Short mmCIF file of C-alpha atoms in Angstrom, two decimals:
data_model
loop_
_atom_site.label_atom_id
_atom_site.label_comp_id
_atom_site.label_asym_id
_atom_site.label_seq_id
_atom_site.Cartn_x
_atom_site.Cartn_y
_atom_site.Cartn_z
CA MET O 292 -32.02 33.33 -3.05
CA GLU O 293 -34.05 30.92 -3.13
CA ALA O 294 -38.26 31.69 -2.11
CA LYS O 295 -39.07 30.12 1.15
CA LEU O 296 -42.36 27.85 0.20
CA LYS O 297 -45.07 28.74 1.13
CA VAL O 298 -47.39 26.71 3.07
CA ALA O 299 -51.21 27.20 4.62
CA VAL O 300 -52.16 25.11 7.88
CA LEU O 301 -55.86 25.17 8.09
CA GLY O 302 -56.76 23.58 11.22
CA THR O 303 -54.75 24.27 14.39
CA GLY O 304 -55.83 22.04 16.74
CA ILE O 305 -53.98 19.31 18.92
CA MET O 306 -51.95 17.96 15.70
CA GLY O 307 -52.50 21.08 13.62
CA ALA O 308 -50.58 23.61 15.70
CA ALA O 309 -47.85 21.44 16.15
CA MET O 310 -47.24 20.97 12.57
CA ALA O 311 -47.42 24.45 11.89
CA ARG O 312 -44.55 25.08 14.42
CA ASN O 313 -42.57 22.75 12.55
CA LEU O 314 -42.48 24.01 9.40
CA LEU O 315 -41.80 27.07 10.77
CA ARG O 316 -39.09 25.81 12.56
CA ALA O 317 -37.97 24.63 9.19
CA GLY O 318 -37.85 27.35 7.88
CA LEU O 319 -41.05 27.51 5.46
CA GLU O 320 -43.48 30.54 5.47
CA VAL O 321 -46.80 29.57 7.16
CA SER O 322 -49.66 30.83 7.27
CA VAL O 323 -52.22 29.94 9.71
CA TRP O 324 -56.58 30.23 10.04
CA ASN O 325 -58.85 27.75 12.42
CA ARG O 326 -62.40 28.63 12.80
CA ASP O 327 -61.81 29.06 16.72
CA ALA O 328 -59.11 32.35 15.73
CA ALA O 329 -57.80 31.95 19.27
CA LYS O 330 -55.99 28.65 18.61
CA THR O 331 -53.92 30.98 15.93
CA GLU O 332 -52.55 33.61 18.26
CA PRO O 333 -49.96 31.44 19.53
CA LEU O 334 -48.11 30.45 16.29
CA ALA O 335 -48.49 34.44 15.03
CA SER O 336 -45.96 34.83 18.21
CA GLU O 337 -44.11 32.19 16.68
CA GLY O 338 -43.73 33.68 13.23
CA ALA O 339 -47.15 32.59 11.49
CA ARG O 340 -48.99 34.52 9.38
CA ARG O 341 -53.19 34.79 10.84
CA ALA O 342 -55.81 34.84 8.10
CA LEU O 343 -59.33 35.72 9.10
CA ASP O 344 -60.73 33.07 6.56
CA PRO O 345 -59.51 30.20 4.87
CA ALA O 346 -59.53 31.38 1.86
CA GLU O 347 -57.01 34.24 2.55
CA ALA O 348 -54.82 31.92 4.03
CA VAL O 349 -54.24 29.81 0.93
CA GLU O 350 -53.74 33.16 -0.86
CA GLY O 351 -49.71 32.87 -2.46
CA ALA O 352 -49.45 29.27 -1.01
CA ASP O 353 -47.21 26.86 -2.67
CA VAL O 354 -48.55 24.01 -0.62
CA VAL O 355 -51.75 24.32 1.70
CA LEU O 356 -52.27 21.17 4.62
CA THR O 357 -55.60 19.90 6.15
CA MET O 358 -55.58 18.92 9.53
CA LEU O 359 -59.32 19.06 10.49
CA TYR O 360 -62.01 16.80 12.46
CA ASP O 361 -63.56 14.63 9.75
CA ALA O 362 -64.04 14.84 6.13
CA ALA O 363 -66.90 17.05 5.95
CA ALA O 364 -65.15 19.73 7.42
CA VAL O 365 -62.40 19.48 5.57
CA GLU O 366 -64.91 19.81 2.37
CA GLU O 367 -66.75 22.73 3.88
CA VAL O 368 -63.37 24.87 4.80
CA ILE O 369 -61.79 23.54 1.15
CA ARG O 370 -65.01 25.03 -0.91
CA ALA O 371 -64.46 28.33 1.23
CA ALA O 372 -60.50 28.28 0.51
CA ALA O 373 -61.06 27.66 -3.20
CA PRO O 374 -61.57 32.03 -4.26
CA GLY O 375 -57.89 32.11 -2.74
CA PHE O 376 -56.21 29.27 -4.88
CA ARG O 377 -53.48 29.47 -7.61
CA PRO O 378 -53.77 26.63 -9.78
CA GLY O 379 -51.44 23.55 -9.23
CA THR O 380 -51.40 24.25 -5.44
CA ALA O 381 -50.74 20.73 -3.71
CA TRP O 382 -52.96 20.42 -0.98
CA VAL O 383 -51.55 17.34 1.74
CA GLN O 384 -54.88 16.23 2.98
CA SER O 385 -54.02 14.84 6.47
CA THR O 386 -56.98 14.76 8.51
CA THR O 387 -58.15 11.05 9.01
CA VAL O 388 -61.19 10.56 6.70
CA GLY O 389 -63.15 7.20 5.76
CA VAL O 390 -62.29 4.93 3.09
CA LYS O 391 -65.43 6.45 1.12
CA ASP O 392 -64.59 9.95 1.85
CA VAL O 393 -61.03 10.01 -0.24
CA PRO O 394 -62.98 9.76 -3.72
CA ALA O 395 -65.10 12.58 -2.88
CA LEU O 396 -62.27 14.54 -1.67
CA ALA O 397 -60.18 13.63 -4.34
CA LYS O 398 -62.65 15.02 -7.28
CA LEU O 399 -62.92 18.31 -5.39
CA ALA O 400 -59.76 18.33 -5.60
CA ALA O 401 -59.50 17.92 -9.27
CA GLY O 402 -62.32 20.64 -9.76
CA LEU O 403 -60.35 23.24 -8.01
CA GLY O 404 -57.18 22.67 -10.11
CA LEU O 405 -55.44 21.25 -6.98
CA ASP O 406 -52.97 18.81 -6.65
CA LEU O 407 -54.12 16.41 -3.85
CA VAL O 408 -51.70 14.10 -1.71
CA GLU O 409 -53.27 11.72 0.52
CA ALA O 410 -51.19 12.24 3.78
CA PRO O 411 -53.21 10.67 7.26
CA VAL O 412 -49.97 10.83 10.07
CA SER O 413 -49.59 8.28 12.53
CA GLY O 414 -48.94 9.89 16.53
CA THR O 415 -49.94 12.01 18.61
CA ARG O 416 -49.76 15.58 20.71
CA ALA O 417 -45.81 14.36 21.88
CA PRO O 418 -44.31 13.21 18.35
CA ALA O 419 -46.47 15.77 16.68
CA GLU O 420 -44.39 18.43 18.58
CA ALA O 421 -41.17 17.01 18.14
CA GLY O 422 -42.06 16.85 14.36
CA GLN O 423 -41.77 12.65 14.46
CA LEU O 424 -44.84 11.57 13.00
CA LEU O 425 -45.23 8.88 11.02
CA VAL O 426 -46.71 10.02 7.63
CA LEU O 427 -48.73 7.92 5.44
CA ALA O 428 -48.98 9.34 1.89
CA ALA O 429 -49.94 8.62 -1.45
CA GLY O 430 -49.71 10.99 -4.85
CA PRO O 431 -48.07 10.85 -7.66
CA GLY O 432 -44.44 11.49 -7.80
CA ALA O 433 -44.29 15.29 -9.19
CA ALA O 434 -46.39 15.88 -6.20
CA ARG O 435 -43.88 14.18 -3.79
CA GLU O 436 -41.18 16.44 -4.75
CA ARG O 437 -42.93 19.32 -3.95
CA VAL O 438 -44.62 18.19 -0.70
CA ALA O 439 -41.60 16.74 0.40
CA PRO O 440 -39.82 19.89 2.90
CA VAL O 441 -43.72 19.66 4.14
CA LEU O 442 -43.52 16.41 4.71
CA ASP O 443 -39.93 16.34 6.26
CA ALA O 444 -40.65 18.83 8.91
CA ILE O 445 -43.66 17.15 10.23
CA GLY O 446 -42.91 13.58 9.77
CA ALA O 447 -39.78 11.40 11.02
CA ARG O 448 -40.70 9.22 7.99
CA THR O 449 -43.04 8.84 4.88
CA ILE O 450 -44.31 5.62 4.27
CA TRP O 451 -45.89 6.04 0.54
CA THR O 452 -48.81 3.68 -0.42
CA GLY O 453 -49.15 4.86 -4.07
CA GLU O 454 -49.08 7.07 -6.87
CA ASP O 455 -53.37 7.79 -7.05
CA PRO O 456 -54.08 9.94 -3.86
CA SER O 457 -58.29 9.43 -4.96
CA LYS O 458 -57.92 5.34 -4.13
CA GLY O 459 -57.69 5.60 -0.28
CA ALA O 460 -54.86 3.49 0.30
CA ALA O 461 -53.02 5.60 2.66
CA ALA O 462 -56.61 6.42 4.12
CA ARG O 463 -56.78 2.24 4.25
CA LEU O 464 -53.81 2.02 5.94
CA LYS O 465 -54.38 4.84 8.87
CA LEU O 466 -57.39 2.92 9.55
CA VAL O 467 -55.59 -0.23 10.35
CA VAL O 468 -53.06 1.17 12.32
CA ASN O 469 -56.02 3.46 14.23
CA SER O 470 -57.58 0.01 15.01
CA TRP O 471 -54.49 -1.04 17.09
CA VAL O 472 -54.62 2.27 19.25
CA ILE O 473 -57.87 2.09 20.09
CA ALA O 474 -58.04 -1.58 20.78
CA ALA O 475 -54.54 -1.08 22.83
CA SER O 476 -56.25 1.97 24.74
CA ASN O 477 -59.39 0.04 25.34
CA ALA O 478 -57.50 -2.92 26.93
CA ALA O 479 -55.38 -0.19 29.00
CA GLY O 480 -58.94 0.96 30.67
CA GLU O 481 -60.20 -2.56 31.32
CA VAL O 482 -57.37 -3.64 33.02
CA VAL O 483 -57.48 -1.13 35.40
CA ALA O 484 -61.05 -1.00 36.24
CA LEU O 485 -60.88 -4.86 36.61
CA ALA O 486 -58.03 -4.86 38.47
CA GLU O 487 -59.53 -2.38 40.97
CA ALA O 488 -62.56 -4.09 41.10
CA LEU O 489 -61.01 -7.39 42.14
CA GLY O 490 -58.66 -5.62 44.86
CA VAL O 491 -55.38 -5.95 42.86
CA ASP O 492 -53.13 -3.02 42.35
CA PRO O 493 -52.71 -2.38 38.93
CA GLN O 494 -49.14 -2.14 39.81
CA GLN O 495 -48.83 -5.58 40.06
CA PHE O 496 -49.92 -6.59 36.35
CA LEU O 497 -47.41 -4.11 35.01
CA ASP O 498 -44.87 -6.17 37.05
CA VAL O 499 -45.91 -9.23 35.98
CA ILE O 500 -45.65 -8.28 32.24
CA ASP O 501 -42.44 -6.13 32.85
CA GLY O 502 -40.09 -6.80 30.18
CA GLY O 503 -41.73 -9.84 28.39
CA GLY O 504 -43.54 -10.19 25.30
CA LEU O 505 -46.82 -8.78 26.56
CA ASP O 506 -45.49 -5.20 27.64
CA LEU O 507 -45.98 -2.31 25.35
CA PRO O 508 -45.05 1.04 26.11
CA TYR O 509 -48.67 2.08 24.70
CA LEU O 510 -50.23 0.29 27.37
CA ARG O 511 -48.24 1.56 30.05
CA THR O 512 -48.55 5.04 29.19
CA LYS O 513 -52.47 5.02 28.68
CA MET O 514 -52.55 3.33 32.20
CA GLY O 515 -50.82 5.93 33.73
CA LEU O 516 -52.81 8.67 32.19
CA ILE O 517 -55.85 6.81 33.97
CA LEU O 518 -54.22 6.08 37.40
CA ASP O 519 -52.17 9.65 37.94
CA ASN O 520 -55.60 11.39 36.80
CA GLY O 521 -53.46 12.72 34.04
CA LEU O 522 -56.47 12.68 31.14
CA GLU O 523 -55.98 16.71 29.94
CA PRO O 524 -54.44 17.78 27.76
CA ALA O 525 -55.59 14.89 25.38
CA SER O 526 -52.91 12.96 23.45
CA PHE O 527 -56.14 12.09 21.71
CA ALA O 528 -58.71 13.16 22.35
CA VAL O 529 -62.15 11.21 23.73
CA ASP O 530 -64.32 12.61 20.55
CA THR O 531 -61.64 12.21 17.43
CA ALA O 532 -61.19 8.98 18.73
CA CYS O 533 -64.82 8.08 18.42
CA LYS O 534 -65.15 9.46 15.43
CA ASP O 535 -62.29 7.64 13.86
CA ALA O 536 -63.76 4.29 16.06
CA HIS O 537 -66.73 4.55 13.83
CA LEU O 538 -64.60 5.01 10.53
CA ILE O 539 -63.26 1.78 11.30
CA VAL O 540 -66.12 -0.03 12.17
CA ASP O 541 -68.43 1.93 8.70
CA ALA O 542 -64.98 0.63 6.67
CA ALA O 543 -65.19 -2.84 7.56
CA ALA O 544 -68.80 -2.89 7.28
CA GLU O 545 -68.32 -2.16 3.59
CA GLN O 546 -65.93 -5.42 3.58
CA ASP O 547 -68.56 -7.57 4.95
CA ILE O 548 -66.61 -8.06 8.30
CA ARG O 549 -67.28 -7.52 11.60
CA LEU O 550 -65.15 -5.86 14.31
CA ASP O 551 -66.96 -6.55 17.71
CA GLY O 552 -63.52 -4.58 19.69
CA ALA O 553 -63.84 -1.89 17.52
CA GLU O 554 -68.25 -1.75 17.82
CA ALA O 555 -67.59 -2.09 21.42
CA PHE O 556 -64.62 0.67 21.83
CA ALA O 557 -66.77 3.01 20.04
CA ALA O 558 -69.85 2.49 22.16
CA ARG O 559 -67.69 2.89 25.27
CA LEU O 560 -66.25 6.42 23.75
CA ASP O 561 -69.86 7.23 22.61
CA ARG O 562 -70.97 6.88 26.78
CA VAL O 563 -67.86 8.69 28.07
CA ALA O 564 -68.57 11.67 25.77
CA GLU O 565 -72.07 11.86 26.59
CA GLN O 566 -70.57 12.10 30.20
CA GLY O 567 -68.60 15.23 29.45
CA ARG O 568 -65.19 13.90 28.65
CA ALA O 569 -64.81 13.91 24.85
CA LYS O 570 -61.90 16.52 25.51
CA GLN O 571 -60.24 14.12 27.49
CA ASP O 572 -57.76 11.39 26.54
CA MET O 573 -59.27 8.70 24.86
CA ALA O 574 -58.22 6.90 27.91
CA ALA O 575 -60.71 8.29 29.68
CA ALA O 576 -63.04 5.26 27.74
CA TYR O 577 -61.64 3.55 31.36
CA TYR O 578 -64.76 5.50 33.11
CA ALA O 579 -67.25 3.50 30.69
CA SER O 580 -66.56 0.53 33.05
CA ARG O 581 -67.98 2.16 36.05
#
């Protein structure tokens, strides 16, 4: 009987936990680690092996998947995991990082003998839980074959953007996608704020755009979270969205372009985080208008 593919998931927050569950459902052998160990307990009851530290999590793993907060966290955790790696382990790096972070992570992978596959994902809590994420990936052909069962388990589709993961093609595409996500989410909050200020029922706005070219399911979803006070649990939390918004602004600045909308939304997210809403859904940026 063919041995099960062994996968270590480092980071079991909203997205990482959902990914781990779908890997288990696909019949893979999964070990998990999280800085807050309590977040791995539900996964253990579903068949995952809990590890006390990153090095223990990656022992014997064929593939390691990182879904952490930012590039600094990724580097810290991978360095901590280093004693447990075996040469040639495939590393699926799904954390959203900046364009300038990718070469450093690729250098780290090479130094540790890891085969890096850049693989940020597009999607929030619901598609992650359903295994319907869109994976934006970059990596050489041989590595693609090895990680295919992992990407197939966590996503509905994989878009390959290049062969060389050190070039950051997938990270670049992810930032472009997220620039649209944050623009649409900000629009939802500002529409509700303006409608309320002018004494207009927000539902009337939705009735006006219903079925037309201006209608957008995502806009309706985010407006619904605001109007129904459904900002927790978050699908895409304020603190993570804020981090991504600043990565987008920085990436634009490095190319000598200015994104006024992204800059403004980053500032709005900063303000609502300071209000104690960092773990609410990013639609909470609505409160920056109040």
